[in-house]
Amino acid sequence: MNLLPNDITTILGSKSQINVPDSITDTVAIDSRSLEIGSRTLFFAIIGSRQDAHEFISDLIATGVENFVVNRIPTALDQKANFYLVEDTLSAFQKFAANHRSKFSFPVIGITGSNGKTIVKEWLNYLLSPEYNIVRSPKSYNSQVGVPLSILGINQLHNLGIFEAGISTVNEMSKLEPIILPKIGILTNIRSAHDEGFSDQKEKLREKLAFFKNSEVLICEESQDVRELTVSGLKLFTWSTTNTSADVRVEIDTKSDASILRFHQRNADFRATIPFTDSASIENAISCVMLMLELAYNPEKIISRIADIFPVNMRLVVKKGINNTTIIDDSYSSDIQSLKIALDFLESQENQGKKKTVILSDIAQSGLTDDDLYNQVTNILSLNNINRLIGIGQTISNFDFKTFDFETYPSTDDFLNSINRNSFGNEIILIKGQRNFRFEKIVSRLEEKTHETVLEINLTALTHNLSYFKSKLKSQTKLMVMIKAFGYGAGGVEIARLLQYNNVDYLGVAFADEGITMRNSGISVPIMVLNPENTSFNAIINYNLEPEIYSFSGLQAFINIASEKGVENYPIHLKIDTGMHRLGFEYADLPKLISILRSTNIVEVRSILSHLATSDDPDSSDFARLQIQKFEAATSLLMGELSISPIRHILNTSGISNFPESQYEMVRLGIGFYGVSNDPTEQKYLERIGTLKSIISQLRHIPAGDSVGYGRMFVANQNTTIATIPIGYADGIPRRWGNKLGYVTINGKKAPIVGNVCMDMLMADCTDIECQEGDQVIIFGESPNIIDMADKLGTIPYEIMTGISQRVKRYFYRE
C-alpha cells in the first residue's frame, strides 16, 4: 500500500483538504496510543460512545502524522495536515478496507457462529499452511473495527484468506460481509452468546447467514432452520451425528484422552483421532475436516494432520518472572499483525524503567520475502523502543538486526541450554513464537514459581464492562473507577494500568497506602483517597494523592500539615452525609464549613460527593431520590457561597443504571466494572472477569465408613474417591463453603466439597469424575460463579472477591 492524497480521496469519496500533496501513506491506524504511528500513517479519527479520536489529532500532528480521515477539522489545524472529510469515520474505515480487499481474487474462508470461530480459524491455518500462504484474522479480531484491521493485512503474496466475523446485534453483518467477501463459509454453531442483541434465535441465525449471501458454499451442521433461511443458490455442505440426510454423517467415540471421529460420505469412509474429548473441540474439529473435504484433501492427509491439532491460547497473559521481570506470554503464534497487537499490549503495561525485551521465533507465511519481512520487524520493534531482541530459528538468525542488542539461537532447546537465571533481570519480556517452537518451555523457565493456585483476570472482560458503563454516561460526564481493596481482589496495580490506558478521569482507593502503591508503579491518573487517616496526610501530599475530607477535625489537620509544607490550593474532596450516616458533613455543618474554606487558600475544593444507601433497591428508590435532593441542596449552597464550580458525584454502579438523570459532573464505578450487577437483567450484559483455578494434589480412594478431614465431618457411605486441592480459608475460601454446601468443577463436572475447608486445602468428592492428579480444578468462574456462591453463603459477591488472599498468584490476560 503506497497511496497519495488523491488515491485516498478517490477511495473514500471524501471532501479533502490537502496541505501536503506529496505525502505517502503505507499504514493505517485508529488508536492514537500506538507507538507505530508515523508520518506515513493514515489515521481514522473514529468516534466512540465516550471517546472522540479527533481530540488527539493535534498531538499526532506533532509526532509527524500527515493524513487524517475526519468528520470535522479541529480548530486551528486546517493548514497543518491533510484532512479527508467524511460523514462517518468508522464507515469510511470499513469502506477503505473493502477497497483493499477488492484488489485480491484468491479464495477467502469466512467463519461465523456463536462460539469456536477463532479456534477453527487457527486450526485451519495449521492444517492448510503446507499448501497455502495464508492471511488470517489476528487473535479474535472479528468486530466492526477488528475485521477491517484484519483485512488490511492482505498482501500480494497471499493465496488464501481465513477471516472470522462476529456480531452482537442486527444490521452488523451487512457491514462486515462486503469487507471479507467469503467464497467459502463456515457456520460453527448458534448458541446463547450475545442473545440479548436479538429478538430470538431465528433472527440471530438470519443475521449470521447474511455473511454468506455471496458465497459459493456454506459448511455447517445439518439444520432445517439453516436451509429455510439460506439465500437461494448457496450450496450447503452439511454434517450431522444423527441426521442421515446430511452430506457427511459423523460418529463420535470418546475415550479418556482422545476422540475417534468416523466420517461417512457417499464416496469414502474414514476414521480420524483428535486429542480432545469435550464437545466444543469435537464440533470445531469436524468443521475443519469438512473444510478440508471441500478443498478435496485426501483422507490420509486429513487423518494425519487433524491428529496434531492443539489447544489454542487466544490470550496475552501477564506473568511475574524471575529477577524482577514481567513476562507477556504470547507463545503460540508469530506473525506481523499479532506482533503489532502484542507490542501495543506491552506498551499498555507500565514498565517502571524496565528495559523491553522480545523473544521472537521465525515468522512464517508472511507473504513477504525474508528481507522485506524482517525489515518490517526491525521497524516495528524500533518504533516500540525495544532494547533487546532474542531471535530463535534458522531464518531469523540469518538476519542482522543492528538496531538492537541482538542474539540468536537455532532452536528453543539451544536457547534454554545457553541461559541461566541471571541472563534476565529488571525487564519486561514479550515471548512470541510459532507453535512448533514450543515457547511455552521458555515461559516455564522464566516464570517465577509460586503457589499452584491462580486467579486469572480477563482484561478484555474488564474493558468490555468499562465500555458498557461508559455507554450509559453523557459525553461530558467524568468517570471515577474504584480500585480499593486490591482492585476488589483482582489486583490493584494491574487494574490501574488498564484504567489509565483507557483514560479514566479518577481512580478511587480507600487508604493512602493503596494510592502510594499506585504512584510507585507509575500510575499518574488523579487518585482520590476515600478514607484517609490524619496520620497519612503527609504521605498524601508527598505522593500527589487527593484526600476525601469528611470532618472538621480532618479538614483542620490537613490544612495544618499542608500549611507546614508551604502548599496552596491543594485539591480536596468534600463528603456530604445525605443519609448513609457513615462519614460526611451534614447540612447543618455547612455554614461553619463555608466559613473555614473562605478563610484559607491552602486547600481547593476539587469535588463534592455523597453516597447512596439504596441505589440497588427498587423498593427504596424514594429514599435514594431524597438523598439526591439533599445533595443538590448542599452542593448548591456550597457552590453559591464559595463561588466555586467543583465536580459533583453521588452515583455508584447501581446509581449509574437506576438514576441516570443524576450523573452530575462525575460518577463512581465500582462492582459493575468487575462484572457484577445487582440487576439480573443488567448482569447478562456484563462479562465475568475472574476464574480461580487450582489442581488436584492427590487422589485418595476410601472405603465406606471412612471419614475425611477435621472432626470427621464427612463419612463415606460408599467407596469414594477424594481429590485434595491446595486452596483453603487462608486463600479466601469461606470455611462454611465446605460440607457439601459448595462444589468445585473438575473436567467439566461438579465435585461437592466434603468435610471442613482447611487452612490450606479442601477436599472434593470426585467418585464419578474421570480425573487424575495434576488435573485442573475450577474453584469459581463460570461454575460455580461468585454470584451463586454469595447467594448460598448468605453474603454479597464483594466479600467473595475481596477475600481472595494476595498469596494467590494473579494472571492477567487479554483475549
Short mmCIF file of N, CA and C in Angstrom, two decimals, residues 63-156:
data_model
loop_
_atom_site.label_atom_id
_atom_site.label_comp_id
_atom_site.label_asym_id
_atom_site.label_seq_id
_atom_site.Cartn_x
_atom_site.Cartn_y
_atom_site.Cartn_z
N THR A 63 3.70 14.53 16.24
CA THR A 63 4.59 13.39 16.07
C THR A 63 4.93 13.12 14.61
N GLY A 64 4.31 13.88 13.70
CA GLY A 64 4.65 13.74 12.29
C GLY A 64 3.57 13.16 11.40
N VAL A 65 2.42 12.79 11.95
CA VAL A 65 1.34 12.24 11.13
C VAL A 65 0.80 13.33 10.20
N GLU A 66 0.57 12.97 8.94
CA GLU A 66 0.19 13.96 7.94
C GLU A 66 -1.20 13.77 7.36
N ASN A 67 -1.84 12.60 7.59
CA ASN A 67 -3.10 12.28 6.91
C ASN A 67 -4.14 11.81 7.91
N PHE A 68 -5.33 12.44 7.87
CA PHE A 68 -6.38 12.16 8.83
C PHE A 68 -7.73 12.07 8.12
N VAL A 69 -8.47 11.00 8.43
CA VAL A 69 -9.85 10.88 7.97
C VAL A 69 -10.73 11.36 9.12
N VAL A 70 -11.54 12.38 8.88
CA VAL A 70 -12.26 13.06 9.96
C VAL A 70 -13.69 13.37 9.51
N ASN A 71 -14.54 13.68 10.49
CA ASN A 71 -15.86 14.22 10.12
C ASN A 71 -15.93 15.72 10.42
N ARG A 72 -14.83 16.24 10.96
CA ARG A 72 -14.66 17.68 11.13
C ARG A 72 -13.18 17.97 11.31
N ILE A 73 -12.75 19.14 10.93
CA ILE A 73 -11.35 19.53 11.09
C ILE A 73 -11.23 20.32 12.39
N PRO A 74 -10.40 19.87 13.33
CA PRO A 74 -10.27 20.59 14.60
C PRO A 74 -9.80 22.02 14.40
N THR A 75 -10.23 22.88 15.29
CA THR A 75 -9.91 24.31 15.21
C THR A 75 -8.41 24.54 15.15
N ALA A 76 -8.00 25.41 14.24
CA ALA A 76 -6.62 25.88 14.09
C ALA A 76 -5.68 24.82 13.50
N LEU A 77 -6.22 23.70 13.03
CA LEU A 77 -5.36 22.66 12.47
C LEU A 77 -5.54 22.50 10.96
N ASP A 78 -6.42 23.29 10.37
CA ASP A 78 -6.81 23.06 8.99
C ASP A 78 -5.66 23.21 8.00
N GLN A 79 -4.59 23.91 8.37
CA GLN A 79 -3.46 24.10 7.46
C GLN A 79 -2.27 23.20 7.80
N LYS A 80 -2.42 22.30 8.76
CA LYS A 80 -1.25 21.58 9.29
C LYS A 80 -1.14 20.13 8.84
N ALA A 81 -2.12 19.64 8.09
CA ALA A 81 -2.08 18.24 7.64
C ALA A 81 -3.08 18.06 6.51
N ASN A 82 -3.16 16.84 6.00
CA ASN A 82 -4.18 16.50 5.00
C ASN A 82 -5.40 15.95 5.73
N PHE A 83 -6.57 16.47 5.39
CA PHE A 83 -7.81 16.03 6.04
C PHE A 83 -8.78 15.54 4.97
N TYR A 84 -9.36 14.36 5.24
CA TYR A 84 -10.33 13.75 4.33
C TYR A 84 -11.67 13.72 5.08
N LEU A 85 -12.56 14.61 4.68
CA LEU A 85 -13.82 14.81 5.39
C LEU A 85 -14.87 13.80 4.93
N VAL A 86 -15.39 13.05 5.90
CA VAL A 86 -16.42 12.05 5.63
C VAL A 86 -17.54 12.22 6.66
N GLU A 87 -18.68 11.62 6.37
CA GLU A 87 -19.81 11.73 7.30
C GLU A 87 -19.61 10.85 8.53
N ASP A 88 -19.06 9.66 8.34
CA ASP A 88 -18.89 8.70 9.43
C ASP A 88 -17.51 8.05 9.28
N THR A 89 -16.62 8.28 10.24
CA THR A 89 -15.25 7.80 10.08
C THR A 89 -15.16 6.28 10.21
N LEU A 90 -16.02 5.64 11.01
CA LEU A 90 -16.00 4.18 11.09
C LEU A 90 -16.43 3.57 9.76
N SER A 91 -17.50 4.10 9.18
CA SER A 91 -17.95 3.61 7.87
C SER A 91 -16.87 3.83 6.82
N ALA A 92 -16.18 4.95 6.92
CA ALA A 92 -15.10 5.23 5.96
C ALA A 92 -13.95 4.23 6.14
N PHE A 93 -13.66 3.89 7.37
CA PHE A 93 -12.62 2.89 7.64
C PHE A 93 -12.99 1.54 7.04
N GLN A 94 -14.25 1.15 7.20
CA GLN A 94 -14.72 -0.11 6.62
C GLN A 94 -14.70 -0.05 5.09
N LYS A 95 -15.05 1.08 4.53
CA LYS A 95 -15.02 1.26 3.08
C LYS A 95 -13.59 1.16 2.55
N PHE A 96 -12.66 1.73 3.27
CA PHE A 96 -11.24 1.70 2.90
C PHE A 96 -10.74 0.26 2.89
N ALA A 97 -11.12 -0.52 3.91
CA ALA A 97 -10.71 -1.93 3.99
C ALA A 97 -11.34 -2.74 2.85
N ALA A 98 -12.62 -2.48 2.58
CA ALA A 98 -13.30 -3.20 1.49
C ALA A 98 -12.61 -2.92 0.15
N ASN A 99 -12.16 -1.70 -0.05
CA ASN A 99 -11.44 -1.37 -1.28
C ASN A 99 -10.14 -2.17 -1.38
N HIS A 100 -9.45 -2.28 -0.24
CA HIS A 100 -8.21 -3.06 -0.23
C HIS A 100 -8.50 -4.53 -0.55
N ARG A 101 -9.57 -5.06 0.03
CA ARG A 101 -9.96 -6.46 -0.21
C ARG A 101 -10.26 -6.70 -1.69
N SER A 102 -10.85 -5.72 -2.34
CA SER A 102 -11.28 -5.89 -3.74
C SER A 102 -10.11 -6.06 -4.70
N LYS A 103 -8.91 -5.77 -4.26
CA LYS A 103 -7.73 -5.88 -5.13
C LYS A 103 -7.18 -7.30 -5.21
N PHE A 104 -7.77 -8.22 -4.43
CA PHE A 104 -7.25 -9.59 -4.37
C PHE A 104 -8.35 -10.57 -4.72
N SER A 105 -8.00 -11.57 -5.52
CA SER A 105 -9.01 -12.50 -6.02
C SER A 105 -8.85 -13.92 -5.47
N PHE A 106 -7.89 -14.16 -4.59
CA PHE A 106 -7.72 -15.51 -4.07
C PHE A 106 -8.91 -15.88 -3.17
N PRO A 107 -9.16 -17.18 -2.96
CA PRO A 107 -10.31 -17.59 -2.15
C PRO A 107 -10.17 -17.18 -0.69
N VAL A 108 -11.30 -16.82 -0.11
CA VAL A 108 -11.35 -16.43 1.30
C VAL A 108 -12.37 -17.29 2.02
N ILE A 109 -11.97 -17.82 3.15
CA ILE A 109 -12.86 -18.59 4.01
C ILE A 109 -13.39 -17.66 5.09
N GLY A 110 -14.70 -17.56 5.22
CA GLY A 110 -15.31 -16.72 6.24
C GLY A 110 -15.97 -17.57 7.31
N ILE A 111 -15.68 -17.27 8.56
CA ILE A 111 -16.19 -18.08 9.68
C ILE A 111 -17.03 -17.21 10.60
N THR A 112 -18.23 -17.67 10.93
CA THR A 112 -19.02 -17.00 11.95
C THR A 112 -19.77 -18.06 12.75
N GLY A 113 -20.42 -17.63 13.81
CA GLY A 113 -21.12 -18.53 14.72
C GLY A 113 -21.05 -17.97 16.12
N SER A 114 -21.71 -18.61 17.05
CA SER A 114 -21.73 -18.12 18.43
C SER A 114 -20.42 -18.41 19.15
N ASN A 115 -19.83 -19.58 18.88
CA ASN A 115 -18.60 -19.99 19.55
C ASN A 115 -17.69 -20.70 18.56
N GLY A 116 -16.42 -20.75 18.87
CA GLY A 116 -15.48 -21.57 18.12
C GLY A 116 -14.84 -20.93 16.92
N LYS A 117 -15.17 -19.67 16.62
CA LYS A 117 -14.66 -19.04 15.40
C LYS A 117 -13.13 -18.99 15.38
N THR A 118 -12.55 -18.52 16.47
CA THR A 118 -11.10 -18.34 16.50
C THR A 118 -10.38 -19.68 16.52
N ILE A 119 -10.92 -20.66 17.24
CA ILE A 119 -10.30 -21.98 17.28
C ILE A 119 -10.27 -22.59 15.88
N VAL A 120 -11.41 -22.56 15.19
CA VAL A 120 -11.48 -23.12 13.83
C VAL A 120 -10.51 -22.40 12.91
N LYS A 121 -10.44 -21.10 13.02
CA LYS A 121 -9.53 -20.32 12.18
C LYS A 121 -8.08 -20.73 12.41
N GLU A 122 -7.68 -20.84 13.68
CA GLU A 122 -6.29 -21.18 13.98
C GLU A 122 -5.97 -22.62 13.58
N TRP A 123 -6.90 -23.53 13.79
CA TRP A 123 -6.65 -24.91 13.37
C TRP A 123 -6.56 -25.01 11.86
N LEU A 124 -7.43 -24.31 11.14
CA LEU A 124 -7.35 -24.34 9.68
C LEU A 124 -6.03 -23.75 9.19
N ASN A 125 -5.57 -22.72 9.84
CA ASN A 125 -4.27 -22.15 9.47
C ASN A 125 -3.17 -23.20 9.57
N TYR A 126 -3.21 -23.98 10.66
CA TYR A 126 -2.22 -25.04 10.84
C TYR A 126 -2.41 -26.16 9.81
N LEU A 127 -3.66 -26.56 9.58
CA LEU A 127 -3.94 -27.70 8.72
C LEU A 127 -3.65 -27.42 7.25
N LEU A 128 -3.85 -26.17 6.82
CA LEU A 128 -3.74 -25.83 5.40
C LEU A 128 -2.42 -25.17 5.04
N SER A 129 -1.63 -24.79 6.04
CA SER A 129 -0.44 -23.99 5.76
C SER A 129 0.61 -24.67 4.89
N PRO A 130 0.73 -26.00 4.87
CA PRO A 130 1.72 -26.57 3.95
C PRO A 130 1.42 -26.27 2.48
N GLU A 131 0.17 -26.07 2.14
CA GLU A 131 -0.20 -25.84 0.73
C GLU A 131 -0.45 -24.38 0.40
N TYR A 132 -0.73 -23.55 1.40
CA TYR A 132 -1.16 -22.18 1.13
C TYR A 132 -0.33 -21.16 1.92
N ASN A 133 -0.22 -19.98 1.35
CA ASN A 133 0.35 -18.83 2.06
C ASN A 133 -0.84 -18.04 2.60
N ILE A 134 -1.13 -18.19 3.89
CA ILE A 134 -2.41 -17.79 4.46
C ILE A 134 -2.32 -16.44 5.16
N VAL A 135 -3.32 -15.62 4.94
CA VAL A 135 -3.53 -14.43 5.76
C VAL A 135 -4.80 -14.67 6.57
N ARG A 136 -4.77 -14.31 7.87
CA ARG A 136 -5.92 -14.60 8.71
C ARG A 136 -6.11 -13.48 9.72
N SER A 137 -7.28 -13.47 10.35
CA SER A 137 -7.54 -12.51 11.41
C SER A 137 -6.55 -12.74 12.55
N PRO A 138 -5.90 -11.69 13.05
CA PRO A 138 -5.06 -11.89 14.23
C PRO A 138 -5.94 -12.03 15.47
N LYS A 139 -5.54 -12.95 16.37
CA LYS A 139 -6.32 -13.19 17.59
C LYS A 139 -7.80 -13.38 17.22
N SER A 140 -8.69 -12.68 17.95
CA SER A 140 -10.12 -12.78 17.64
C SER A 140 -10.63 -11.44 17.13
N TYR A 141 -9.93 -10.89 16.16
CA TYR A 141 -10.31 -9.61 15.57
C TYR A 141 -11.48 -9.82 14.61
N ASN A 142 -12.71 -9.81 15.15
CA ASN A 142 -13.87 -10.12 14.32
C ASN A 142 -14.98 -9.09 14.41
N SER A 143 -14.69 -7.92 14.96
CA SER A 143 -15.72 -6.90 15.20
C SER A 143 -15.79 -5.91 14.05
N GLN A 144 -16.62 -4.88 14.25
CA GLN A 144 -16.77 -3.83 13.24
C GLN A 144 -15.45 -3.10 12.98
N VAL A 145 -14.58 -3.08 13.96
CA VAL A 145 -13.25 -2.48 13.79
C VAL A 145 -12.21 -3.55 13.51
N GLY A 146 -12.32 -4.70 14.19
CA GLY A 146 -11.34 -5.76 14.04
C GLY A 146 -11.27 -6.34 12.65
N VAL A 147 -12.42 -6.49 11.99
CA VAL A 147 -12.44 -7.07 10.64
C VAL A 147 -11.66 -6.20 9.65
N PRO A 148 -11.94 -4.89 9.56
CA PRO A 148 -11.14 -4.10 8.61
C PRO A 148 -9.66 -4.07 8.95
N LEU A 149 -9.32 -4.06 10.25
CA LEU A 149 -7.90 -4.13 10.61
C LEU A 149 -7.27 -5.42 10.08
N SER A 150 -8.01 -6.52 10.18
CA SER A 150 -7.51 -7.81 9.70
C SER A 150 -7.32 -7.80 8.19
N ILE A 151 -8.31 -7.30 7.48
CA ILE A 151 -8.27 -7.30 6.01
C ILE A 151 -7.10 -6.48 5.48
N LEU A 152 -6.75 -5.42 6.18
CA LEU A 152 -5.66 -4.57 5.71
C LEU A 152 -4.30 -5.25 5.81
N GLY A 153 -4.26 -6.46 6.39
CA GLY A 153 -3.02 -7.22 6.43
C GLY A 153 -2.75 -8.03 5.17
N ILE A 154 -3.68 -8.04 4.22
CA ILE A 154 -3.50 -8.81 2.98
C ILE A 154 -2.42 -8.17 2.12
N ASN A 155 -1.55 -9.01 1.54
CA ASN A 155 -0.61 -8.50 0.54
C ASN A 155 -0.58 -9.42 -0.67
N GLN A 156 0.24 -9.07 -1.66
CA GLN A 156 0.19 -9.71 -2.98
C GLN A 156 0.63 -11.17 -2.96
#
